[in-house]
Amino acid sequence: MLGSLTIVIAHHMYSMPPYPYLATDYGTQLSLVTHHMWIGGFLIVGAAAHATIFMVRDYDPTTRYNDLLDRVLRHLDAIISHLNWACILLGFHSFGLYIHNDTMSALGRLQDMFSNTATQLQPVFAQWIQNTHALVQRLRV
C-alpha cells in the first residue's frame, strides 16, 4: 500500500509540481520522480516478499476457513482472468490510438490526430486538483 502511494506521489510531483520553481528545474524534478519510483518499487517488492513468507510459513487453510484471504485464494482464477482481460482492453485501446495517429499522418490529415493542437484528451481530474490548489492559495492570502 505504501509503495503504491509513493509511486502515485512521484507521478503527482512530476505532473503537478508542488513548488513554483520545481517545474523549471528539470534535473531536480526528474531526480525526485526517479527516487520516489525506486522507493515505491522496493516497498512493493518487500511487501510481496513478506506476503510470500507468510503464505509459505504461517498460513493454515484449515484454521482460516472462509476469511478474506481464503476467499481470494479460492477465486484466484477468476481474479486473474478479469485482470488479464482488463490489460488486453487497455492495450488494444492504446494501440488503437497509435494506429489512428499513424493512419491520419499517412493520409496527411494532421488536424485529425490525437495531439496537443488537435483533438485534445484533457486531464480533467488533474486540472481540477490544480485549480483547487490555486483556489486554496488565493484564499490564504
PDB file of C-alpha atoms in Angstrom:
ATOM      1  CA  MET A   1       0.000   0.000   0.000  1.00  0.00           C
ATOM      2  CA  LEU A   2       2.764   2.438   0.938  1.00  0.00           C
ATOM      3  CA  GLY A   3       4.733   1.540  -2.202  1.00  0.00           C
ATOM      4  CA  SER A   4       1.784   2.294  -4.467  1.00  0.00           C
ATOM      5  CA  LEU A   5       1.163   5.557  -2.619  1.00  0.00           C
ATOM      6  CA  THR A   6       4.819   6.526  -3.101  1.00  0.00           C
ATOM      7  CA  ILE A   7       4.542   5.900  -6.849  1.00  0.00           C
ATOM      8  CA  VAL A   8       1.349   7.989  -7.023  1.00  0.00           C
ATOM      9  CA  ILE A   9       3.135  10.799  -5.164  1.00  0.00           C
ATOM     10  CA  ALA A  10       6.035  10.542  -7.623  1.00  0.00           C
ATOM     11  CA  HIS A  11       3.642  10.932 -10.530  1.00  0.00           C
ATOM     12  CA  HIS A  12       1.874  13.887  -8.943  1.00  0.00           C
ATOM     13  CA  MET A  13       5.183  15.585  -8.140  1.00  0.00           C
ATOM     14  CA  TYR A  14       6.086  15.308 -11.816  1.00  0.00           C
ATOM     15  CA  SER A  15       2.758  16.245 -13.386  1.00  0.00           C
ATOM     16  CA  MET A  16       1.711  18.875 -10.806  1.00  0.00           C
ATOM     17  CA  PRO A  17       4.847  20.312  -9.151  1.00  0.00           C
ATOM     18  CA  PRO A  18       4.131  21.352  -5.543  1.00  0.00           C
ATOM     19  CA  TYR A  19       6.693  24.178  -5.533  1.00  0.00           C
ATOM     20  CA  PRO A  20       6.755  27.047  -8.039  1.00  0.00           C
ATOM     21  CA  TYR A  21      10.350  26.679  -9.237  1.00  0.00           C
ATOM     22  CA  LEU A  22      10.430  22.882  -9.266  1.00  0.00           C
ATOM     23  CA  ALA A  23       8.786  22.809 -12.705  1.00  0.00           C
ATOM     24  CA  THR A  24      11.633  24.839 -14.228  1.00  0.00           C
ATOM     25  CA  ASP A  25      14.457  22.732 -12.780  1.00  0.00           C
ATOM     26  CA  TYR A  26      14.096  19.592 -14.867  1.00  0.00           C
ATOM     27  CA  GLY A  27      17.092  17.761 -13.373  1.00  0.00           C
ATOM     28  CA  THR A  28      15.808  18.091  -9.817  1.00  0.00           C
ATOM     29  CA  GLN A  29      12.298  17.138 -10.837  1.00  0.00           C
ATOM     30  CA  LEU A  30      13.475  14.055 -12.714  1.00  0.00           C
ATOM     31  CA  SER A  31      15.693  13.032  -9.796  1.00  0.00           C
ATOM     32  CA  LEU A  32      12.797  13.333  -7.346  1.00  0.00           C
ATOM     33  CA  VAL A  33      10.488  11.284  -9.562  1.00  0.00           C
ATOM     34  CA  THR A  34      13.126   8.599 -10.108  1.00  0.00           C
ATOM     35  CA  HIS A  35      13.893   8.480  -6.381  1.00  0.00           C
ATOM     36  CA  HIS A  36      10.245   8.048  -5.413  1.00  0.00           C
ATOM     37  CA  MET A  37       9.654   5.463  -8.151  1.00  0.00           C
ATOM     38  CA  TRP A  38      12.581   3.372  -6.930  1.00  0.00           C
ATOM     39  CA  ILE A  39      11.491   3.663  -3.295  1.00  0.00           C
ATOM     40  CA  GLY A  40       7.927   2.685  -4.251  1.00  0.00           C
ATOM     41  CA  GLY A  41       9.204  -0.276  -6.251  1.00  0.00           C
ATOM     42  CA  PHE A  42      11.356  -1.503  -3.373  1.00  0.00           C
ATOM     43  CA  LEU A  43       8.423  -1.180  -0.963  1.00  0.00           C
ATOM     44  CA  ILE A  44       6.156  -3.183  -3.290  1.00  0.00           C
ATOM     45  CA  VAL A  45       8.782  -5.919  -3.728  1.00  0.00           C
ATOM     46  CA  GLY A  46       9.312  -6.024   0.053  1.00  0.00           C
ATOM     47  CA  ALA A  47       5.574  -6.299   0.696  1.00  0.00           C
ATOM     48  CA  ALA A  48       5.296  -9.138  -1.826  1.00  0.00           C
ATOM     49  CA  ALA A  49       8.244 -10.948  -0.216  1.00  0.00           C
ATOM     50  CA  HIS A  50       6.698 -10.662   3.238  1.00  0.00           C
ATOM     51  CA  ALA A  51       3.321 -11.843   1.934  1.00  0.00           C
ATOM     52  CA  THR A  52       5.030 -14.832   0.324  1.00  0.00           C
ATOM     53  CA  ILE A  53       6.845 -15.682   3.555  1.00  0.00           C
ATOM     54  CA  PHE A  54       3.513 -15.520   5.400  1.00  0.00           C
ATOM     55  CA  MET A  55       1.811 -17.768   2.842  1.00  0.00           C
ATOM     56  CA  VAL A  56       4.581 -20.363   2.989  1.00  0.00           C
ATOM     57  CA  ARG A  57       5.299 -20.356   6.715  1.00  0.00           C
ATOM     58  CA  ASP A  58       2.244 -19.224   8.675  1.00  0.00           C
ATOM     59  CA  TYR A  59      -0.870 -19.706   6.549  1.00  0.00           C
ATOM     60  CA  ASP A  60      -3.001 -22.697   7.553  1.00  0.00           C
ATOM     61  CA  PRO A  61      -6.095 -23.126   5.366  1.00  0.00           C
ATOM     62  CA  THR A  62      -7.814 -25.438   7.869  1.00  0.00           C
ATOM     63  CA  THR A  63      -7.892 -22.857  10.660  1.00  0.00           C
ATOM     64  CA  ARG A  64      -8.520 -19.837   8.457  1.00  0.00           C
ATOM     65  CA  TYR A  65     -11.542 -21.124   6.562  1.00  0.00           C
ATOM     66  CA  ASN A  66     -13.751 -18.569   4.760  1.00  0.00           C
ATOM     67  CA  ASP A  67     -11.880 -15.440   5.803  1.00  0.00           C
ATOM     68  CA  LEU A  68     -10.903 -12.784   3.259  1.00  0.00           C
ATOM     69  CA  LEU A  69      -7.606 -14.385   2.217  1.00  0.00           C
ATOM     70  CA  ASP A  70      -9.212 -17.810   1.820  1.00  0.00           C
ATOM     71  CA  ARG A  71     -11.970 -16.390  -0.376  1.00  0.00           C
ATOM     72  CA  VAL A  72      -9.426 -14.539  -2.519  1.00  0.00           C
ATOM     73  CA  LEU A  73      -7.368 -17.704  -2.959  1.00  0.00           C
ATOM     74  CA  ARG A  74     -10.460 -19.699  -3.924  1.00  0.00           C
ATOM     75  CA  HIS A  75     -11.383 -17.093  -6.560  1.00  0.00           C
ATOM     76  CA  LEU A  76      -7.838 -16.578  -7.814  1.00  0.00           C
ATOM     77  CA  ASP A  77      -8.553 -17.921 -11.313  1.00  0.00           C
ATOM     78  CA  ALA A  78     -11.482 -15.542 -11.828  1.00  0.00           C
ATOM     79  CA  ILE A  79      -9.493 -12.582 -10.484  1.00  0.00           C
ATOM     80  CA  ILE A  80      -6.511 -13.299 -12.744  1.00  0.00           C
ATOM     81  CA  SER A  81      -8.703 -13.780 -15.824  1.00  0.00           C
ATOM     82  CA  HIS A  82     -10.504 -10.463 -15.194  1.00  0.00           C
ATOM     83  CA  LEU A  83      -7.178  -8.667 -14.740  1.00  0.00           C
ATOM     84  CA  ASN A  84      -5.965 -10.283 -17.954  1.00  0.00           C
ATOM     85  CA  TRP A  85      -8.996  -9.005 -19.864  1.00  0.00           C
ATOM     86  CA  ALA A  86      -8.549  -5.514 -18.390  1.00  0.00           C
ATOM     87  CA  CYS A  87      -4.903  -5.473 -19.544  1.00  0.00           C
ATOM     88  CA  ILE A  88      -5.888  -6.676 -23.014  1.00  0.00           C
ATOM     89  CA  LEU A  89      -8.587  -3.987 -23.243  1.00  0.00           C
ATOM     90  CA  LEU A  90      -6.199  -1.216 -22.206  1.00  0.00           C
ATOM     91  CA  GLY A  91      -3.504  -2.483 -24.556  1.00  0.00           C
ATOM     92  CA  PHE A  92      -5.807  -2.617 -27.569  1.00  0.00           C
ATOM     93  CA  HIS A  93      -7.175   0.855 -26.878  1.00  0.00           C
ATOM     94  CA  SER A  94      -3.669   2.320 -26.529  1.00  0.00           C
ATOM     95  CA  PHE A  95      -2.539   0.535 -29.674  1.00  0.00           C
ATOM     96  CA  GLY A  96      -5.671   1.806 -31.432  1.00  0.00           C
ATOM     97  CA  LEU A  97      -4.637   5.391 -30.698  1.00  0.00           C
ATOM     98  CA  TYR A  98      -1.212   4.714 -32.230  1.00  0.00           C
ATOM     99  CA  ILE A  99      -2.785   3.144 -35.323  1.00  0.00           C
ATOM    100  CA  HIS A 100      -5.202   6.073 -35.639  1.00  0.00           C
ATOM    101  CA  ASN A 101      -2.378   8.632 -35.447  1.00  0.00           C
ATOM    102  CA  ASP A 102      -0.212   6.706 -37.924  1.00  0.00           C
ATOM    103  CA  THR A 103      -3.118   6.405 -40.359  1.00  0.00           C
ATOM    104  CA  MET A 104      -4.006  10.099 -40.111  1.00  0.00           C
ATOM    105  CA  SER A 105      -0.337  11.024 -40.560  1.00  0.00           C
ATOM    106  CA  ALA A 106      -0.037   8.788 -43.630  1.00  0.00           C
ATOM    107  CA  LEU A 107      -3.174  10.322 -45.139  1.00  0.00           C
ATOM    108  CA  GLY A 108      -1.906  13.839 -44.480  1.00  0.00           C
ATOM    109  CA  ARG A 109      -4.751  14.698 -42.100  1.00  0.00           C
ATOM    110  CA  LEU A 110      -2.671  16.081 -39.246  1.00  0.00           C
ATOM    111  CA  GLN A 111      -5.623  18.042 -37.856  1.00  0.00           C
ATOM    112  CA  ASP A 112      -7.415  14.759 -37.019  1.00  0.00           C
ATOM    113  CA  MET A 113      -4.575  13.260 -34.965  1.00  0.00           C
ATOM    114  CA  PHE A 114      -4.698  12.993 -31.190  1.00  0.00           C
ATOM    115  CA  SER A 115      -2.217  15.631 -30.055  1.00  0.00           C
ATOM    116  CA  ASN A 116      -1.939  18.883 -28.149  1.00  0.00           C
ATOM    117  CA  THR A 117      -3.218  21.008 -31.028  1.00  0.00           C
ATOM    118  CA  ALA A 118      -5.960  18.807 -32.486  1.00  0.00           C
ATOM    119  CA  THR A 119      -8.498  16.568 -30.786  1.00  0.00           C
ATOM    120  CA  GLN A 120      -7.431  17.008 -27.208  1.00  0.00           C
ATOM    121  CA  LEU A 121      -7.533  14.473 -24.435  1.00  0.00           C
ATOM    122  CA  GLN A 122      -7.728  16.774 -21.432  1.00  0.00           C
ATOM    123  CA  PRO A 123      -6.561  15.638 -17.974  1.00  0.00           C
ATOM    124  CA  VAL A 124      -9.757  16.863 -16.309  1.00  0.00           C
ATOM    125  CA  PHE A 125      -9.046  15.425 -12.859  1.00  0.00           C
ATOM    126  CA  ALA A 126      -5.520  16.838 -12.724  1.00  0.00           C
ATOM    127  CA  GLN A 127      -6.806  20.225 -13.858  1.00  0.00           C
ATOM    128  CA  TRP A 128      -9.480  20.113 -11.157  1.00  0.00           C
ATOM    129  CA  ILE A 129      -6.845  19.354  -8.492  1.00  0.00           C
ATOM    130  CA  GLN A 130      -4.613  22.167  -9.778  1.00  0.00           C
ATOM    131  CA  ASN A 131      -7.498  24.642  -9.783  1.00  0.00           C
ATOM    132  CA  THR A 132      -8.446  23.577  -6.255  1.00  0.00           C
ATOM    133  CA  HIS A 133      -4.875  24.118  -5.054  1.00  0.00           C
ATOM    134  CA  ALA A 134      -4.767  27.521  -6.737  1.00  0.00           C
ATOM    135  CA  LEU A 135      -8.060  28.477  -5.093  1.00  0.00           C
ATOM    136  CA  VAL A 136      -6.745  27.444  -1.666  1.00  0.00           C
ATOM    137  CA  GLN A 137      -3.601  29.512  -2.221  1.00  0.00           C
ATOM    138  CA  ARG A 138      -5.688  32.568  -3.143  1.00  0.00           C
ATOM    139  CA  LEU A 139      -7.867  32.120  -0.040  1.00  0.00           C
ATOM    140  CA  ARG A 140      -4.813  32.000   2.250  1.00  0.00           C
ATOM    141  CA  VAL A 141      -3.547  35.393   1.079  1.00  0.00           C
TER     142      VAL A 141
END
